[in-house]
């Protein structure tokens, strides 16, 4: 069981080090979908109400060097300033660059500017721990990563789950334990290296695994290689065919996916099946699937940055029963794996 921050009483004169999901899609300095940021507000408000000051840690994308301009969290700081009635000014906390948002809230600049973050470096974790009296993880989407601000820091501070993370564990935990079947899992999108092992794992958990888009070709190879080795429950794995330009899945596959999804009582979706954000032509199948899924009676769960951005844009996100901030993290959790960030809180 994870300890919830809701159980911590007075936090007057304490500083909370809060890890959030801040990895949002930003174009020309504008946040495309703020679902992940909104998810952190309940915990922030609770901490403020209990009297704490807050140093927020977040990351954006996968920068390859320190202070790479495209990866700054400044737009995120501006977003929080809007919500918390503050004003952004640059400061330093220890040796880290940060943004002051209000008298009691600071946002530390992209933590992935430091390679020690992804190395889960112990010295770096200790340095982060000096920035708070307690640690709160509300970053479900990164909890599958064994990083300093997710795992390392918990060794040095009393550590709690944020309200959003707790909710993810409760809702997804129920699906993992006893889903209403048939359970269909639709996997698309980028980050193939994270998701391909999930296709294999989901094979034991779901009744149908539908794989669409860029990841489809590699799944075909994987299935050929692995199929004989898999024992226990096996789901039907259905892999899409692409359109001639390779940027979307073809109509026949889309129809086939819809037919299967129509049988499901629970649907979990991560990843658009075609390229999104570059014109409607390559969004056809993703749009059709979104429209179809939201009309079914199944319990519908969706997760992952690109998928949320797209569904928000076509105004279908609110039709899902549960929106997870996690993409890879959601799939790993549902495959039965204990996420390192959650295990560290237990
Ligand atoms: C996500 O977008 O899924 C999370 O921010 C994790 O990102 P990562 O795959 O770069 O670790």
Short mmCIF file of C-alpha atoms and ligand atoms in Angstrom, two decimals:
data_model
loop_
_atom_site.label_atom_id
_atom_site.label_comp_id
_atom_site.label_asym_id
_atom_site.label_seq_id
_atom_site.Cartn_x
_atom_site.Cartn_y
_atom_site.Cartn_z
CA UNK A 1 0.00 0.00 0.00
CA UNK A 2 1.28 3.46 -0.83
CA UNK A 3 1.02 6.20 1.80
CA UNK A 4 -1.16 9.03 0.53
CA UNK A 5 -0.24 12.65 1.14
CA UNK A 6 -3.87 13.08 2.23
CA UNK A 7 -2.87 11.30 5.48
CA UNK A 8 -0.14 13.83 6.34
CA UNK A 9 -1.57 16.37 8.80
CA UNK A 10 -0.07 19.83 9.29
CA UNK A 11 2.73 20.76 6.93
CA UNK A 12 3.32 24.25 8.31
CA UNK A 13 6.99 25.28 7.95
CA UNK A 14 7.64 22.23 5.78
CA UNK A 15 8.74 22.18 2.16
CA UNK A 16 7.30 19.48 -0.05
CA UNK A 17 9.39 18.24 -2.95
CA UNK A 18 6.70 17.34 -5.47
CA UNK A 19 7.39 15.32 -8.64
CA UNK A 20 4.72 15.88 -11.30
CA UNK A 21 3.95 14.83 -14.89
CA UNK A 22 4.99 17.90 -16.83
CA UNK A 23 5.91 16.17 -20.10
CA UNK A 24 3.34 17.93 -22.28
CA UNK A 25 3.26 18.64 -26.00
CA UNK A 26 4.46 22.23 -26.59
CA UNK A 27 4.38 23.94 -30.00
CA UNK A 28 5.78 27.47 -30.47
CA UNK A 29 5.79 27.90 -26.70
CA UNK A 30 2.11 26.93 -26.44
CA UNK A 31 0.93 23.92 -24.43
CA UNK A 32 -1.22 21.71 -26.68
CA UNK A 33 -2.94 19.70 -23.96
CA UNK A 34 -2.78 20.44 -20.24
CA UNK A 35 -4.37 17.21 -18.91
CA UNK A 36 -1.14 16.14 -17.20
CA UNK A 37 -0.69 19.53 -15.52
CA UNK A 38 -4.32 19.71 -14.41
CA UNK A 39 -3.87 16.31 -12.77
CA UNK A 40 -1.33 17.80 -10.33
CA UNK A 41 -3.49 20.68 -9.10
CA UNK A 42 -5.40 18.76 -6.41
CA UNK A 43 -2.16 17.75 -4.71
CA UNK A 44 -0.69 21.25 -5.03
CA UNK A 45 -3.81 22.78 -3.49
CA UNK A 46 -3.82 20.22 -0.68
CA UNK A 47 -0.17 20.94 0.13
CA UNK A 48 -0.82 24.68 0.15
CA UNK A 49 -3.89 24.26 2.33
CA UNK A 50 -1.87 22.28 4.88
CA UNK A 51 0.65 25.12 5.02
CA UNK A 52 3.56 23.70 2.96
CA UNK A 53 5.88 25.43 0.55
CA UNK A 54 6.42 23.48 -2.64
CA UNK A 55 9.42 22.83 -4.86
CA UNK A 56 8.05 21.13 -7.96
CA UNK A 57 10.20 18.80 -10.07
CA UNK A 58 9.21 17.94 -13.63
CA UNK A 59 10.72 16.96 -16.96
CA UNK A 60 10.01 17.68 -20.60
CA UNK A 61 10.88 15.28 -23.42
CA UNK A 62 14.29 13.72 -23.75
CA UNK A 63 16.94 16.49 -23.87
CA UNK A 64 20.44 15.37 -24.76
CA UNK A 65 22.33 18.22 -23.12
CA UNK A 66 21.94 20.72 -20.31
CA UNK A 67 19.81 23.83 -20.94
CA UNK A 68 18.71 22.77 -24.46
CA UNK A 69 16.28 25.57 -25.29
CA UNK A 70 13.49 23.46 -26.82
CA UNK A 71 13.13 21.55 -23.58
CA UNK A 72 12.69 24.38 -21.08
CA UNK A 73 9.82 24.14 -18.60
CA UNK A 74 9.18 27.87 -18.83
CA UNK A 75 5.80 27.44 -20.65
CA UNK A 76 4.80 25.06 -17.85
CA UNK A 77 5.85 27.66 -15.25
CA UNK A 78 3.69 30.24 -17.07
CA UNK A 79 0.75 27.80 -17.06
CA UNK A 80 1.07 27.33 -13.29
CA UNK A 81 1.39 31.08 -12.77
CA UNK A 82 -1.96 31.45 -14.54
CA UNK A 83 -3.62 28.83 -12.34
CA UNK A 84 -2.05 29.92 -9.04
CA UNK A 85 -2.29 33.70 -9.65
CA UNK A 86 1.47 34.10 -9.62
CA UNK A 87 4.20 35.64 -11.73
CA UNK A 88 7.18 33.79 -13.16
CA UNK A 89 10.67 34.95 -12.27
CA UNK A 90 13.94 33.00 -12.69
CA UNK A 91 15.71 31.92 -9.50
CA UNK A 92 18.19 29.25 -8.44
CA UNK A 93 17.54 26.64 -5.80
CA UNK A 94 20.83 25.11 -4.70
CA UNK A 95 22.70 24.80 -8.00
CA UNK A 96 19.49 24.21 -9.99
CA UNK A 97 17.79 26.78 -12.19
CA UNK A 98 14.13 27.25 -11.30
CA UNK A 99 11.11 29.48 -11.73
CA UNK A 100 9.47 31.26 -8.81
CA UNK A 101 5.72 31.07 -9.42
CA UNK A 102 4.23 32.35 -6.16
CA UNK A 103 5.68 33.11 -2.73
CA UNK A 104 5.23 29.43 -1.82
CA UNK A 105 5.58 27.58 -5.12
CA UNK A 106 8.71 27.09 -7.27
CA UNK A 107 9.20 24.93 -10.35
CA UNK A 108 12.67 23.50 -10.91
CA UNK A 109 13.87 23.57 -14.55
CA UNK A 110 13.75 20.32 -16.59
CA UNK A 111 15.33 17.69 -14.35
CA UNK A 112 16.40 15.68 -17.41
CA UNK A 113 18.95 18.40 -18.19
CA UNK A 114 21.06 16.38 -15.75
CA UNK A 115 22.19 12.92 -16.86
CA UNK A 116 22.29 11.91 -13.19
CA UNK A 117 18.48 11.94 -13.20
CA UNK A 118 18.12 9.01 -15.60
CA UNK A 119 21.12 7.25 -14.03
CA UNK A 120 19.29 7.34 -10.68
CA UNK A 121 22.53 8.70 -9.28
CA UNK A 122 22.66 8.46 -5.46
CA UNK A 123 24.57 11.74 -4.92
CA UNK A 124 22.15 13.60 -7.18
CA UNK A 125 19.18 12.03 -5.38
CA UNK A 126 20.64 13.18 -2.05
CA UNK A 127 21.09 16.68 -3.49
CA UNK A 128 17.44 16.73 -4.61
CA UNK A 129 16.34 15.53 -1.18
CA UNK A 130 17.92 18.63 0.38
CA UNK A 131 15.27 20.69 -1.42
CA UNK A 132 12.40 19.40 0.74
CA UNK A 133 11.38 17.98 4.11
CA UNK A 134 9.13 15.40 2.49
CA UNK A 135 8.71 13.97 -1.01
CA UNK A 136 5.47 13.50 -2.93
CA UNK A 137 5.22 11.54 -6.18
CA UNK A 138 2.27 12.61 -8.32
CA UNK A 139 4.00 11.66 -11.59
CA UNK A 140 2.34 8.41 -12.57
CA UNK A 141 3.47 8.73 -16.20
CA UNK A 142 7.14 8.51 -15.16
CA UNK A 143 6.75 5.95 -12.39
CA UNK A 144 7.93 3.14 -14.69
CA UNK A 145 11.35 4.84 -14.81
CA UNK A 146 13.98 4.16 -12.17
CA UNK A 147 15.13 7.79 -12.06
CA UNK A 148 16.56 9.96 -9.27
CA UNK A 149 13.47 12.15 -8.87
CA UNK A 150 11.19 9.10 -8.90
CA UNK A 151 13.08 6.40 -7.01
CA UNK A 152 16.46 7.65 -5.70
CA UNK A 153 15.07 10.55 -3.70
CA UNK A 154 12.69 8.32 -1.71
CA UNK A 155 15.70 6.82 0.10
CA UNK A 156 16.39 10.18 1.77
CA UNK A 157 12.96 11.64 2.60
CA UNK A 158 9.62 10.52 4.06
CA UNK A 159 7.75 9.78 0.84
CA UNK A 160 4.08 9.89 -0.13
CA UNK A 161 1.84 9.32 -3.14
CA UNK A 162 0.08 12.39 -4.52
CA UNK A 163 -3.69 12.36 -4.99
CA UNK A 164 -3.50 11.76 -8.72
CA UNK A 165 -1.02 8.90 -8.44
CA UNK A 166 -3.21 7.29 -5.78
CA UNK A 167 -6.22 7.49 -8.09
CA UNK A 168 -4.27 5.89 -10.96
CA UNK A 169 -3.25 3.01 -8.71
CA UNK A 170 -6.84 2.51 -7.54
CA UNK A 171 -8.56 2.65 -10.94
CA UNK A 172 -5.94 0.74 -12.92
CA UNK A 173 -5.49 -1.69 -10.02
CA UNK A 174 -9.15 -2.66 -10.32
CA UNK A 175 -8.77 -3.32 -14.05
CA UNK A 176 -5.66 -5.37 -13.44
CA UNK A 177 -7.31 -7.48 -10.75
CA UNK A 178 -10.70 -8.12 -12.20
CA UNK A 179 -11.50 -6.45 -15.52
CA UNK A 180 -14.92 -6.76 -17.08
CA UNK A 181 -14.18 -9.07 -19.98
CA UNK A 182 -13.62 -9.16 -22.86
CA UNK A 183 -10.74 -6.74 -22.26
CA UNK A 184 -9.34 -5.15 -25.43
CA UNK A 185 -6.07 -3.22 -25.39
CA UNK A 186 -5.27 -0.96 -28.34
CA UNK A 187 -1.60 -0.01 -28.69
CA UNK A 188 -0.16 2.46 -31.20
CA UNK A 189 2.02 5.54 -31.15
CA UNK A 190 5.74 6.17 -30.77
CA UNK A 191 8.29 4.96 -28.15
CA UNK A 192 8.32 1.51 -29.68
CA UNK A 193 11.14 0.33 -27.44
CA UNK A 194 8.91 0.90 -24.39
CA UNK A 195 5.77 -0.55 -25.92
CA UNK A 196 6.92 -3.62 -27.79
CA UNK A 197 7.60 -5.61 -24.61
CA UNK A 198 4.13 -4.53 -23.48
CA UNK A 199 2.49 -6.18 -26.47
CA UNK A 200 4.03 -9.42 -25.34
CA UNK A 201 3.05 -8.94 -21.69
CA UNK A 202 -0.51 -7.90 -22.53
CA UNK A 203 -0.83 -11.19 -24.30
CA UNK A 204 -1.29 -12.79 -20.88
CA UNK A 205 -3.71 -10.23 -19.53
CA UNK A 206 -6.08 -9.06 -22.25
CA UNK A 207 -8.50 -10.95 -24.46
CA UNK A 208 -7.61 -8.90 -27.51
CA UNK A 209 -4.46 -6.93 -28.21
CA UNK A 210 -4.80 -4.62 -31.21
CA UNK A 211 -1.57 -3.15 -32.53
CA UNK A 212 -1.61 -0.32 -35.02
CA UNK A 213 0.83 2.03 -36.72
CA UNK A 214 4.60 2.19 -36.61
CA UNK A 215 4.84 -0.55 -34.00
CA UNK A 216 2.83 -3.03 -36.13
CA UNK A 217 5.71 -4.29 -38.29
CA UNK A 218 7.90 -5.10 -35.31
CA UNK A 219 4.98 -6.75 -33.57
CA UNK A 220 4.55 -9.08 -36.55
CA UNK A 221 8.15 -10.19 -36.17
CA UNK A 222 7.80 -10.49 -32.40
CA UNK A 223 4.72 -12.66 -32.67
CA UNK A 224 6.42 -15.00 -35.12
CA UNK A 225 9.41 -15.36 -32.82
CA UNK A 226 7.62 -15.49 -29.49
CA UNK A 227 4.35 -17.20 -30.13
CA UNK A 228 5.46 -20.73 -29.39
CA UNK A 229 7.24 -19.65 -26.20
CA UNK A 230 4.20 -18.06 -24.59
CA UNK A 231 2.37 -20.27 -22.15
CA UNK A 232 -0.78 -19.67 -20.07
CA UNK A 233 -3.55 -17.42 -21.24
CA UNK A 234 -3.14 -16.12 -24.76
CA UNK A 235 -5.09 -13.27 -26.23
CA UNK A 236 -5.78 -12.71 -29.88
CA UNK A 237 -3.15 -10.31 -31.17
CA UNK A 238 -4.37 -8.42 -34.23
CA UNK A 239 -1.84 -6.35 -36.15
CA UNK A 240 -2.80 -3.62 -38.61
CA UNK A 241 -1.76 -3.09 -42.23
CA UNK A 242 -0.54 0.36 -43.20
CA UNK A 243 -1.70 2.75 -45.92
CA UNK A 244 0.70 2.91 -48.94
CA UNK A 245 2.46 6.02 -47.53
CA UNK A 246 2.98 4.18 -44.22
CA UNK A 247 1.60 7.08 -42.17
CA UNK A 248 -1.73 5.59 -41.14
CA UNK A 249 -3.44 2.20 -40.95
CA UNK A 250 -5.65 1.11 -43.83
CA UNK A 251 -9.44 1.04 -43.92
CA UNK A 252 -9.72 -2.73 -43.67
CA UNK A 253 -7.63 -2.83 -40.49
CA UNK A 254 -9.64 0.05 -39.01
CA UNK A 255 -12.91 -1.81 -39.71
CA UNK A 256 -11.48 -4.98 -38.24
CA UNK A 257 -10.34 -3.14 -35.09
CA UNK A 258 -13.81 -1.56 -34.70
CA UNK A 259 -15.50 -4.94 -34.97
CA UNK A 260 -13.32 -6.37 -32.20
CA UNK A 261 -13.64 -3.27 -30.00
CA UNK A 262 -17.41 -3.60 -30.36
CA UNK A 263 -17.20 -6.92 -28.47
CA UNK A 264 -15.23 -5.52 -25.53
CA UNK A 265 -16.56 -4.68 -22.07
CA UNK A 266 -13.33 -2.89 -21.14
CA UNK A 267 -11.16 -0.93 -23.58
CA UNK A 268 -7.69 0.40 -22.79
CA UNK A 269 -6.09 2.67 -25.40
CA UNK A 270 -2.59 4.03 -25.67
CA UNK A 271 -1.15 5.62 -28.81
CA UNK A 272 -2.62 7.01 -32.04
CA UNK A 273 -2.49 4.47 -34.90
CA UNK A 274 -1.39 7.06 -37.49
CA UNK A 275 0.60 10.27 -37.50
CA UNK A 276 -1.29 13.03 -35.66
CA UNK A 277 -0.75 16.78 -35.64
CA UNK A 278 0.41 16.93 -39.29
CA UNK A 279 -2.91 17.25 -41.10
CA UNK A 280 -6.15 15.28 -41.19
CA UNK A 281 -5.06 12.89 -43.95
CA UNK A 282 -3.01 10.70 -41.63
CA UNK A 283 -5.45 11.01 -38.72
CA UNK A 284 -8.33 9.21 -40.43
CA UNK A 285 -8.02 5.86 -38.68
CA UNK A 286 -7.27 7.34 -35.25
CA UNK A 287 -10.33 9.59 -35.59
CA UNK A 288 -12.56 6.73 -36.67
CA UNK A 289 -11.38 4.56 -33.77
CA UNK A 290 -11.85 7.42 -31.30
CA UNK A 291 -15.40 8.01 -32.51
CA UNK A 292 -16.19 4.33 -32.42
CA UNK A 293 -14.70 3.67 -28.97
CA UNK A 294 -16.46 6.62 -27.36
CA UNK A 295 -19.80 5.31 -28.63
CA UNK A 296 -19.38 1.81 -27.19
CA UNK A 297 -20.80 0.85 -23.80
CA UNK A 298 -17.46 -0.54 -22.63
CA UNK A 299 -15.56 0.92 -19.67
CA UNK A 300 -13.06 3.12 -21.50
CA UNK A 301 -9.58 4.05 -20.33
CA UNK A 302 -7.09 6.11 -22.32
CA UNK A 303 -3.54 7.22 -21.56
CA UNK A 304 -0.39 8.73 -23.01
CA UNK A 305 0.66 12.24 -24.01
CA UNK A 306 0.03 12.10 -27.79
CA UNK A 307 -3.28 10.28 -27.42
CA UNK A 308 -4.56 12.79 -24.86
CA UNK A 309 -3.47 15.74 -27.01
CA UNK A 310 -5.27 14.32 -30.04
CA UNK A 311 -8.48 13.37 -28.23
CA UNK A 312 -8.61 16.73 -26.51
CA UNK A 313 -8.25 18.45 -29.88
CA UNK A 314 -11.17 16.55 -31.41
CA UNK A 315 -13.14 17.02 -28.16
CA UNK A 316 -13.60 13.35 -27.31
CA UNK A 317 -11.31 13.09 -24.29
CA UNK A 318 -14.10 13.77 -21.80
CA UNK A 319 -16.04 10.76 -23.11
CA UNK A 320 -13.58 8.33 -21.56
CA UNK A 321 -14.37 6.88 -18.12
CA UNK A 322 -10.80 7.29 -16.93
CA UNK A 323 -7.93 9.33 -18.36
CA UNK A 324 -4.52 8.11 -17.25
CA UNK A 325 -1.57 10.48 -17.51
CA UNK A 326 0.61 7.46 -18.26
CA UNK A 327 1.34 5.94 -21.65
CA UNK A 328 4.13 3.41 -21.18
CA UNK A 329 3.54 3.56 -17.41
CA UNK A 330 -0.14 2.67 -17.80
CA UNK A 331 0.65 -0.32 -20.04
CA UNK A 332 3.37 -1.56 -17.71
CA UNK A 333 1.09 -1.25 -14.70
CA UNK A 334 -1.71 -3.12 -16.46
CA UNK A 335 0.67 -5.85 -17.55
CA UNK A 336 1.09 -6.65 -13.85
CA UNK A 337 4.55 -5.18 -13.41
CA UNK A 338 5.25 -3.35 -10.16
CA UNK A 339 6.37 0.12 -11.22
CA UNK A 340 9.64 1.16 -9.49
CA UNK A 341 8.26 4.59 -8.59
CA UNK A 342 5.28 3.03 -6.83
CA UNK A 343 7.29 0.25 -5.16
CA UNK A 344 9.57 2.97 -3.73
CA UNK A 345 6.61 4.48 -1.88
CA UNK A 346 5.57 1.25 -0.22
C1 LIG B 1 5.66 9.87 -21.02
O1 LIG B 1 5.45 10.81 -21.79
O2 LIG B 1 5.19 8.73 -21.21
C2 LIG B 1 6.45 10.11 -19.79
O3 LIG B 1 6.76 11.48 -19.64
C3 LIG B 1 7.71 9.28 -19.76
O4 LIG B 1 8.59 9.68 -20.77
P1 LIG B 1 9.84 8.79 -21.23
O5 LIG B 1 9.30 7.65 -22.06
O6 LIG B 1 10.71 9.74 -22.02
O7 LIG B 1 10.51 8.29 -20.00
#
